[in-house]
Amino acid sequence: MHYEPRVIGLDLSLTSTGVASSLGWTRRITTKPNQHKSAFARLREIRSRVRDCVRNADLVVAEGLALGSQTGQHLTRAGLWHLVMESVDAARIPWTEVPPATLKRYATGKGNAPKDAVLLSVAKRFPDWDVTNADEADALVLAAMGADHLGHPLVEMPATHRSALDKVAWPEGLGVDQ
């Protein structure tokens, strides 16, 4: 029997979190600030919905924080990232973070590519996937990176793009032949 690892990619955001599975689905978790009693309630809702998506995952690959991007909510975004990833870690699911430039390099071959270029590359390389926005595209690239690292690439990627895998601190003990 052939086993396909279940890798989940996460592009965490306060308004539109992208989630993708190496097993063939993508989705968005959307929230609005005025629909919650507090910022903490909003963060807990996102954490809960992500936790449902990552259940039974073999690996979670999350986009790291863009520390140079200060939108006025950078502390809340950092809090979301840590809250969600602590939940993944507490569930004993192996995980890693991928810097935004490394995600872009895997997707496009260039670490400084704009978000639209990532979306365009995903539309071209993953035509059978239902990806409707940049958040889902980023999440799919992250899931693809994890699956590729585990020896189960979702699509064929050029060597220049795959070199981004070497920039990631992958968790040990995943059964990967290196």
XYZ file of N, CA and C in Angstrom:
534
model
N 0.835 -1.180 0.000
C 0.000 0.000 0.000
C 0.883 1.247 0.000
N 0.529 2.200 -0.837
C 1.294 3.438 -0.979
C 0.775 4.479 0.005
N 1.678 5.061 0.783
C 1.293 6.059 1.776
C 1.656 7.451 1.286
N 0.697 8.355 1.300
C 0.934 9.762 0.987
C 0.913 10.537 2.297
N 2.001 11.218 2.636
C 1.997 11.994 3.875
C 0.994 13.142 3.799
N 0.406 13.455 4.920
C -0.532 14.579 5.007
C 0.241 15.781 5.532
N 0.550 16.684 4.619
C 1.277 17.910 4.957
C 0.297 19.071 4.849
N 0.272 19.910 5.866
C -0.598 21.078 5.878
C 0.263 22.334 5.792
N -0.071 23.203 4.854
C 0.577 24.506 4.728
C -0.304 25.574 5.339
N 0.300 26.481 6.104
C -0.433 27.556 6.781
C 0.145 28.923 6.432
N -0.700 29.795 5.919
C -0.367 31.202 5.733
C -1.256 31.965 6.705
N -0.742 32.169 7.925
C -1.553 32.727 9.009
C -1.782 34.226 8.832
N -3.029 34.631 9.040
C -3.420 36.031 8.896
C -4.631 36.299 9.769
N -4.767 37.531 10.207
C -5.920 37.910 11.021
C -7.217 37.924 10.209
N -7.133 38.305 8.945
C -8.349 38.433 8.138
C -8.580 37.270 7.190
N -7.506 36.639 6.706
C -7.653 35.600 5.690
C -6.500 34.602 5.781
N -6.661 33.594 6.629
C -5.646 32.555 6.776
C -5.816 31.531 5.656
N -4.739 31.279 4.925
C -4.761 30.249 3.893
C -4.307 28.921 4.479
N -5.029 27.853 4.129
C -4.697 26.508 4.583
C -4.750 25.592 3.364
N -3.763 24.716 3.240
C -3.752 23.750 2.136
C -3.227 22.415 2.632
N -3.758 21.357 2.060
C -3.311 20.001 2.375
C -2.664 19.380 1.151
N -1.604 18.631 1.378
C -0.959 17.912 0.277
C -1.895 16.863 -0.315
N -2.995 16.565 0.363
C -3.954 15.567 -0.115
C -5.016 16.157 -1.037
N -4.885 17.451 -1.375
C -5.711 17.975 -2.452
C -6.733 19.041 -2.149
N -6.661 19.696 -1.027
C -7.633 20.757 -0.776
C -6.961 22.025 -0.263
N -7.643 23.138 -0.500
C -7.240 24.432 0.035
C -8.486 25.099 0.609
N -8.266 25.989 1.560
C -9.383 26.782 2.096
C -8.845 28.043 2.734
N -9.783 28.923 3.012
C -9.472 30.176 3.691
C -10.278 30.254 4.977
N -9.652 30.726 6.016
C -10.328 31.003 7.278
C -10.393 32.517 7.384
N -11.603 33.061 7.305
C -11.740 34.514 7.338
C -12.408 34.950 8.640
N -11.957 36.089 9.134
C -12.567 36.707 10.316
C -12.566 38.213 10.117
N -13.476 38.851 10.831
C -13.552 40.317 10.822
C -13.432 40.790 12.262
N -12.729 41.881 12.483
C -12.504 42.331 13.865
C -13.793 42.635 14.617
N -14.821 43.128 13.944
C -16.033 43.526 14.644
C -16.985 42.365 14.947
N -16.639 41.143 14.518
C -17.517 40.006 14.800
C -17.153 39.303 16.106
N -16.144 39.791 16.804
C -15.682 39.183 18.044
C -15.766 40.176 19.190
N -15.918 39.657 20.389
C -15.985 40.523 21.572
C -14.627 41.121 21.908
N -13.555 40.422 21.537
C -12.209 40.923 21.832
C -11.235 40.375 20.803
N -10.049 40.984 20.783
C -8.991 40.481 19.895
C -8.621 39.049 20.265
N -8.657 38.734 21.560
C -8.317 37.378 21.984
C -9.344 36.368 21.493
N -10.614 36.748 21.483
C -11.655 35.845 20.975
C -11.417 35.555 19.493
N -11.005 36.567 18.759
C -10.702 36.394 17.335
C -9.528 35.432 17.142
N -8.471 35.628 17.909
C -7.304 34.754 17.808
C -7.660 33.318 18.170
N -8.463 33.150 19.216
C -8.865 31.797 19.624
C -9.708 31.118 18.555
N -10.561 31.890 17.877
C -11.365 31.302 16.804
C -10.475 30.812 15.665
N -9.525 31.624 15.259
C -8.612 31.217 14.185
C -7.837 29.983 14.617
N -7.322 29.990 15.850
C -6.580 28.825 16.358
C -7.443 27.573 16.310
N -8.665 27.661 16.744
C -9.560 26.512 16.767
C -9.826 25.976 15.362
N -10.056 26.871 14.434
C -10.338 26.443 13.059
C -9.104 25.849 12.394
N -7.934 26.407 12.673
C -6.689 25.818 12.149
C -6.463 24.451 12.774
N -6.681 24.335 14.071
C -6.486 23.053 14.766
C -7.322 21.951 14.113
N -8.548 22.274 13.712
C -9.388 21.295 13.011
C -8.746 20.864 11.694
N -8.097 21.787 11.006
C -7.479 21.494 9.706
C -6.205 20.663 9.827
N -5.460 20.827 10.918
C -4.161 20.154 11.031
C -4.246 18.806 11.749
N -5.428 18.474 12.253
C -5.598 17.212 12.980
C -5.087 16.047 12.115
N -4.281 15.181 12.697
C -3.722 13.987 12.038
C -2.704 14.306 10.944
N -2.171 15.520 10.928
C -1.147 15.864 9.939
C 0.171 15.180 10.290
N 0.935 14.850 9.271
C 2.285 14.321 9.461
C 3.293 15.449 9.622
N 2.969 16.609 9.057
C 3.867 17.757 9.091
C 3.042 19.011 8.818
N 3.322 20.073 9.555
C 2.735 21.388 9.300
C 3.872 22.320 8.903
N 3.664 23.052 7.813
C 4.647 24.008 7.321
C 3.973 25.382 7.319
N 4.465 26.280 8.169
C 3.856 27.605 8.313
C 4.787 28.680 7.782
N 4.202 29.671 7.141
C 4.999 30.814 6.720
C 5.422 31.583 7.961
N 6.696 31.925 8.018
C 7.201 32.718 9.125
C 6.693 34.139 9.042
N 6.833 34.849 10.138
C 6.395 36.240 10.183
C 7.275 37.126 9.311
N 6.626 38.033 8.597
C 7.359 39.047 7.834
C 7.628 40.201 8.800
N 8.756 40.142 9.464
C 9.029 41.094 10.546
C 9.205 42.528 10.060
N 9.550 42.707 8.820
C 9.709 44.055 8.293
C 8.381 44.690 7.918
N 7.324 43.901 7.882
C 6.000 44.388 7.486
C 5.225 44.834 8.717
N 5.116 46.128 8.913
C 4.420 46.667 10.086
C 3.126 47.314 9.615
N 2.020 46.648 9.883
C 0.715 47.130 9.423
C -0.076 47.805 10.526
N 0.497 47.979 11.684
C -0.242 48.508 12.810
C -0.815 47.393 13.664
N -0.840 46.199 13.120
C -1.321 45.039 13.869
C -0.232 43.971 13.961
N 1.016 44.381 13.824
C 2.103 43.409 13.795
C 2.206 42.616 15.099
N 1.914 43.232 16.237
C 1.981 42.490 17.499
C 0.854 41.467 17.593
N -0.327 41.826 17.132
C -1.450 40.880 17.139
C -1.183 39.741 16.167
N -0.606 40.052 14.995
C -0.256 38.997 14.029
C 0.788 38.059 14.619
N 1.768 38.605 15.308
C 2.779 37.763 15.961
C 2.130 36.911 17.040
N 1.205 37.494 17.789
C 0.491 36.724 18.810
C -0.293 35.579 18.191
N -0.957 35.837 17.061
C -1.691 34.777 16.357
C -0.746 33.652 15.953
N 0.379 34.013 15.365
C 1.326 33.013 14.895
C 1.765 32.114 16.060
N 2.134 32.724 17.156
C 2.620 31.953 18.305
C 1.506 31.133 18.950
N 0.317 31.672 19.035
C -0.810 30.938 19.611
C -1.126 29.691 18.787
N -1.200 29.860 17.472
C -1.516 28.731 16.587
C -0.393 27.704 16.600
N 0.843 28.158 16.474
C 1.945 27.202 16.381
C 2.191 26.502 17.719
N 1.903 27.158 18.834
C 1.994 26.484 20.126
C 0.959 25.367 20.191
N -0.207 25.600 19.633
C -1.269 24.591 19.597
C -0.845 23.391 18.750
N -0.216 23.654 17.606
C 0.300 22.577 16.747
C 1.368 21.793 17.505
N 2.276 22.514 18.139
C 3.354 21.872 18.889
C 2.803 21.054 20.062
N 1.824 21.586 20.770
C 1.230 20.873 21.912
C 0.534 19.590 21.468
N 0.049 19.570 20.213
C -0.582 18.369 19.668
C 0.460 17.363 19.171
N 1.737 17.699 19.361
C 2.862 16.841 18.952
C 2.889 16.560 17.444
N 2.491 17.566 16.684
C 2.578 17.483 15.228
C 3.889 18.144 14.826
N 4.755 17.436 14.098
C 5.998 18.067 13.649
C 5.683 19.289 12.781
N 6.472 20.348 12.969
C 6.216 21.565 12.208
C 7.519 22.308 11.963
N 7.446 23.192 10.983
C 8.555 24.097 10.711
C 7.997 25.386 10.163
N 8.820 26.406 10.200
C 8.434 27.676 9.588
C 9.333 27.945 8.395
N 8.753 28.593 7.407
C 9.466 28.928 6.182
C 9.441 30.446 6.026
N 10.610 31.082 5.932
C 10.627 32.528 5.721
C 9.910 32.888 4.415
N 9.253 34.047 4.365
C 8.538 34.441 3.153
C 9.394 34.394 1.885
N 10.643 34.817 1.961
C 11.509 34.810 0.772
C 11.787 33.379 0.292
N 11.853 32.432 1.209
C 12.097 31.033 0.845
C 10.861 30.440 0.177
N 9.689 30.768 0.686
C 8.433 30.354 0.046
C 8.390 30.878 -1.386
N 8.701 32.160 -1.564
C 8.663 32.784 -2.887
C 9.674 32.145 -3.832
N 10.834 31.803 -3.294
C 11.853 31.169 -4.142
C 11.389 29.793 -4.616
N 10.776 29.009 -3.727
C 10.272 27.696 -4.137
C 9.185 27.864 -5.198
N 8.325 28.853 -5.042
C 7.213 29.053 -5.970
C 7.646 29.612 -7.312
N 8.559 30.594 -7.286
C 8.857 31.347 -8.510
C 10.307 31.280 -8.963
N 11.201 30.832 -8.087
C 12.622 30.856 -8.402
C 13.299 32.131 -7.918
N 12.505 33.105 -7.423
C 13.057 34.375 -6.948
C 12.508 34.668 -5.558
N 13.402 34.952 -4.619
C 13.004 35.210 -3.246
C 12.339 36.545 -3.019
N 12.426 37.449 -3.998
C 11.818 38.769 -3.839
C 10.589 38.947 -4.738
N 10.004 37.841 -5.182
C 8.842 37.902 -6.072
C 7.633 38.504 -5.346
N 6.828 39.298 -6.062
C 5.608 39.825 -5.437
C 4.564 38.719 -5.246
N 3.606 38.960 -4.366
C 2.560 37.974 -4.071
C 1.835 37.528 -5.338
N 1.587 38.455 -6.268
C 0.887 38.106 -7.499
C 1.669 37.093 -8.328
N 2.995 37.179 -8.292
C 3.826 36.226 -9.033
C 3.703 34.826 -8.442
N 3.584 34.745 -7.120
C 3.386 33.443 -6.467
C 2.042 32.865 -6.906
N 1.004 33.677 -6.878
C -0.327 33.219 -7.292
C -0.316 32.757 -8.747
N 0.339 33.500 -9.612
C 0.436 33.132 -11.024
C 1.195 31.819 -11.201
N 2.286 31.667 -10.482
C 3.071 30.432 -10.546
C 2.252 29.237 -10.057
N 1.494 29.423 -8.991
C 0.661 28.337 -8.466
C -0.403 27.964 -9.491
N -1.035 28.954 -10.120
C -2.057 28.668 -11.140
C -1.458 27.855 -12.292
N -0.216 28.158 -12.645
C 0.451 27.460 -13.751
C 0.901 26.051 -13.346
N 1.517 25.917 -12.176
C 2.105 24.638 -11.777
C 1.119 23.671 -11.123
N 0.043 24.203 -10.557
C -0.944 23.378 -9.848
C -2.333 23.578 -10.474
N -2.494 23.301 -11.775
C -3.761 23.634 -12.438
C -4.967 22.838 -11.917
N -4.737 21.693 -11.310
C -5.849 20.872 -10.823
C -6.316 21.270 -9.425
N -5.658 22.224 -8.824
C -6.006 22.655 -7.470
C -6.938 23.849 -7.546
N -7.883 23.921 -6.642
C -8.827 25.029 -6.581
C -8.259 26.117 -5.675
N -7.453 26.987 -6.265
C -6.808 28.078 -5.529
C -7.387 29.381 -6.058
N -7.999 30.164 -5.163
C -8.705 31.357 -5.617
C -8.066 32.666 -5.158
N -7.028 32.596 -4.314
C -6.428 33.839 -3.818
C -4.991 33.589 -3.365
N -4.296 34.680 -3.055
C -2.876 34.607 -2.685
C -2.651 33.856 -1.376
N -3.600 33.914 -0.450
C -3.436 33.220 0.833
C -3.446 31.702 0.629
N -4.379 31.216 -0.162
C -4.418 29.791 -0.473
C -3.196 29.385 -1.292
N -2.751 30.262 -2.193
C -1.567 29.959 -3.005
C -0.337 29.788 -2.121
N -0.140 30.709 -1.179
C 0.999 30.601 -0.265
C 0.914 29.306 0.544
N -0.283 28.993 1.038
C -0.459 27.767 1.828
C -0.163 26.531 0.990
N -0.580 26.532 -0.267
C -0.311 25.385 -1.134
C 1.186 25.231 -1.398
N 1.876 26.337 -1.603
C 3.334 26.266 -1.802
C 3.994 25.668 -0.557
N 3.548 26.078 0.616
C 4.118 25.543 1.858
C 3.850 24.045 1.995
N 2.636 23.613 1.691
C 2.319 22.175 1.733
C 3.160 21.424 0.710
N 3.327 22.016 -0.466
C 4.139 21.379 -1.517
C 5.599 21.257 -1.087
N 6.107 22.272 -0.411
C 7.490 22.213 0.076
C 7.651 21.059 1.056
N 6.718 20.937 1.990
C 6.793 19.858 2.970
C 6.684 18.490 2.320
N 5.755 18.332 1.384
C 5.600 17.055 0.690
C 6.857 16.725 -0.110
N 7.428 17.730 -0.762
C 8.661 17.550 -1.531
C 9.788 17.111 -0.601
N 9.912 17.765 0.534
C 10.936 17.387 1.508
C 10.773 15.939 1.962
N 9.536 15.493 2.094
C 9.266 14.117 2.535
C 9.392 13.091 1.403
N 9.765 13.563 0.218
C 9.956 12.643 -0.907
C 8.697 12.371 -1.702
N 7.682 13.202 -1.542
C 6.416 13.040 -2.253
C 6.017 14.367 -2.909
N 6.817 14.833 -3.878
C 6.509 16.136 -4.481
C 5.119 16.139 -5.119
N 4.410 17.250 -4.950
C 3.066 17.369 -5.528
C 3.127 17.606 -7.025
N 4.152 18.328 -7.467
C 4.388 18.597 -8.889
C 5.902 18.622 -9.099
N 6.303 18.543 -10.337
C 7.734 18.656 -10.641
C 8.136 20.124 -10.583
N 9.201 20.385 -9.834
C 9.702 21.755 -9.685
C 11.125 21.823 -10.227
N 11.503 22.943 -10.849
C 12.889 23.105 -11.312
C 13.868 23.069 -10.139
N 15.086 22.650 -10.417
C 16.117 22.565 -9.370
C 16.353 23.920 -8.707
N 16.262 25.003 -9.463
C 16.473 26.334 -8.876
C 15.417 26.623 -7.803
N 14.199 26.185 -8.032
C 13.118 26.387 -7.073
C 13.314 25.457 -5.863
N 13.650 24.198 -6.158
C 13.807 23.190 -5.102
C 14.965 23.521 -4.169
N 15.919 24.322 -4.618
C 17.046 24.689 -3.751
C 16.557 25.421 -2.506
N 15.357 25.979 -2.547
C 14.787 26.651 -1.372
C 14.586 25.669 -0.216
N 14.396 24.399 -0.524
C 14.199 23.391 0.529
C 15.399 23.320 1.467
N 16.582 23.608 0.941
C 17.804 23.557 1.754
C 17.877 24.697 2.771
N 17.045 25.710 2.622
C 17.053 26.873 3.523
C 16.111 26.699 4.711
N 15.417 25.560 4.770
C 14.424 25.328 5.819
C 15.008 24.410 6.885
N 14.755 24.719 8.138
C 15.169 23.866 9.262
C 14.058 22.824 9.482
N 14.144 21.719 8.776
C 13.113 20.679 8.850
C 13.213 19.937 10.174
N 12.066 19.520 10.723
C 12.111 18.743 11.969
C 12.807 17.402 11.738
N 13.470 16.928 12.766
C 14.156 15.634 12.663
C 13.178 14.500 12.900
N 13.553 13.318 12.413
C 12.777 12.118 12.690
C 11.520 11.962 11.869
N 11.500 12.545 10.666
C 10.317 12.405 9.822
C 10.411 11.215 8.871
N 11.468 10.429 8.987
C 11.607 9.263 8.110
C 12.024 9.621 6.701
N 12.708 10.740 6.539
C 13.126 11.204 5.220
C 14.534 10.714 4.957
N 14.735 10.121 3.807
C 16.095 9.715 3.409
C 16.799 10.929 2.854
N 17.870 11.341 3.521
C 18.582 12.540 3.068
C 19.969 12.190 2.605
